[in-house]
Coordinates of C-alpha atoms in Angstrom, one line a residue:
M173 CA 0.0 0.1 0.0
I174 CA 2.8 2.4 0.8
L175 CA 4.3 1.7 -2.9
A176 CA 1.1 2.7 -4.3
F177 CA 1.0 5.9 -2.4
L178 CA 4.6 6.9 -3.4
Q179 CA 3.6 5.8 -7.1
V180 CA 0.8 8.5 -6.8
A181 CA 2.9 11.1 -5.3
L182 CA 5.7 10.7 -7.9
G183 CA 3.1 10.6 -10.8
G184 CA 1.4 13.6 -9.4
A185 CA 4.5 15.6 -9.1
V186 CA 5.3 14.9 -12.8
G187 CA 1.7 15.5 -14.0
S188 CA 1.6 18.9 -12.1
A189 CA 4.7 19.9 -13.7
L190 CA 3.6 18.9 -17.0
R191 CA 0.2 20.8 -16.5
F192 CA 2.1 23.9 -15.5
G193 CA 4.6 23.7 -18.6
V194 CA 1.7 22.8 -21.1
G195 CA -0.2 25.8 -19.6
L196 CA 2.6 28.1 -20.1
L197 CA 3.1 26.9 -23.8
V198 CA -0.7 27.4 -24.5
L199 CA -0.7 30.8 -22.7
R200 CA 2.1 32.3 -25.0
A201 CA 0.3 30.9 -28.2
A202 CA -3.3 32.1 -27.2
T203 CA -4.8 35.5 -26.5
P204 CA -5.7 36.2 -23.0
G205 CA -9.2 36.1 -21.5
F206 CA -10.2 32.7 -22.3
P207 CA -9.0 29.6 -20.1
L208 CA -7.7 27.9 -23.2
A209 CA -4.8 26.5 -21.2
I210 CA -7.1 24.5 -18.8
L211 CA -9.3 23.4 -21.6
T212 CA -6.3 22.1 -23.5
V213 CA -5.0 20.3 -20.5
N214 CA -8.5 18.9 -19.7
I215 CA -8.8 17.5 -23.2
L216 CA -5.3 16.2 -23.6
G217 CA -5.5 14.6 -20.1
S218 CA -9.0 13.0 -20.9
F219 CA -7.6 11.6 -24.3
A220 CA -4.7 10.1 -22.4
M221 CA -6.7 8.5 -19.6
G222 CA -8.9 6.9 -22.5
L223 CA -5.8 5.4 -24.0
C224 CA -4.3 4.4 -20.5
V225 CA -7.3 2.7 -19.1
V226 CA -7.7 0.4 -22.3
W227 CA -3.8 -0.1 -22.9
L228 CA -2.9 -0.9 -19.4
A229 CA -6.0 -3.3 -18.9
Q230 CA -5.3 -5.2 -22.4
R231 CA -1.7 -5.9 -21.3
G232 CA -2.3 -6.8 -17.6
L233 CA -0.5 -3.9 -16.3
T234 CA -3.1 -2.6 -13.9
A235 CA -0.4 -2.4 -11.2
W236 CA 0.8 0.9 -13.0
Q237 CA -2.6 2.5 -12.6
P238 CA -1.6 4.3 -9.3
L239 CA 1.4 5.8 -11.0
V240 CA 0.1 6.5 -14.6
M241 CA -3.7 7.3 -14.1
T242 CA -4.1 8.4 -10.7
G243 CA -0.6 10.2 -10.2
L244 CA 0.6 11.3 -13.6
L245 CA -2.7 11.8 -15.1
G246 CA -4.4 13.0 -12.0
G247 CA -1.8 15.6 -11.5
F248 CA -1.9 16.7 -14.8
T249 CA -5.9 17.2 -14.7
T250 CA -8.4 15.6 -12.4
F251 CA -10.7 16.2 -15.4
S252 CA -9.5 13.1 -16.8
A253 CA -10.7 11.2 -14.0
F254 CA -14.2 12.8 -14.0
S255 CA -14.3 12.1 -17.8
L256 CA -13.5 8.3 -17.1
E257 CA -16.1 8.0 -14.4
T258 CA -18.7 9.6 -16.7
F259 CA -18.0 7.6 -19.6
T260 CA -17.9 4.4 -17.6
L261 CA -21.5 5.2 -16.3
F262 CA -22.4 5.7 -20.0
E263 CA -21.0 2.7 -21.1
R264 CA -22.7 0.6 -18.6
G265 CA -26.0 2.1 -19.8
Q266 CA -26.6 4.3 -17.0
I267 CA -27.2 7.5 -18.9
G268 CA -29.3 9.0 -16.2
A269 CA -26.6 8.5 -13.6
A270 CA -24.0 9.8 -15.9
A271 CA -26.0 13.0 -16.6
L272 CA -26.8 13.4 -12.9
Y273 CA -23.0 12.9 -12.2
V274 CA -22.0 15.7 -14.7
A275 CA -24.8 18.2 -13.5
L276 CA -23.9 17.5 -9.8
S277 CA -20.2 17.8 -10.5
I278 CA -20.1 21.0 -12.3
I279 CA -22.9 22.6 -10.1
L280 CA -21.8 21.5 -6.8
S281 CA -18.0 22.2 -7.6
V282 CA -18.5 25.5 -8.9
G283 CA -20.9 26.3 -5.9
A284 CA -18.5 25.0 -3.4
L285 CA -15.8 27.3 -5.0
A286 CA -18.1 30.2 -4.8
A287 CA -19.1 29.4 -1.0
G288 CA -15.4 29.2 -0.2
V289 CA -14.6 32.5 -1.9
I290 CA -17.4 34.2 -0.3
L291 CA -16.4 32.8 2.9
A292 CA -12.8 33.6 2.8
R293 CA -13.7 37.2 1.5
G294 CA -15.9 37.6 4.6
L295 CA -13.2 36.2 7.0
W296 CA -10.2 38.1 5.6
A297 CA -11.9 41.4 4.5

């Protein structure tokens, strides 16, 4: 179990550094104002998650999932995990559950961020 935590930590560090680097590259190439860097990272990470979940499973390399999927891709973008969970529900035929998961994730996550901002501004104003 400790090895899995170390794999996630190592992969997360590399993934976060990659996210930062890709973000800088995209920002230099794009005009400011629209969060194109995050959108790009989310799309790339979700695509890579799709490739990895199949590739690792087909080759019996699921022991690499903590390093690659949870760590590297999770550090690169947690949106890839969200995308995988949504697609898994969809693939199982749980269309309503997938739609609910998407709606709740977006609405509650943005709402929680807004609540945190409002609370912080009230506390430290």
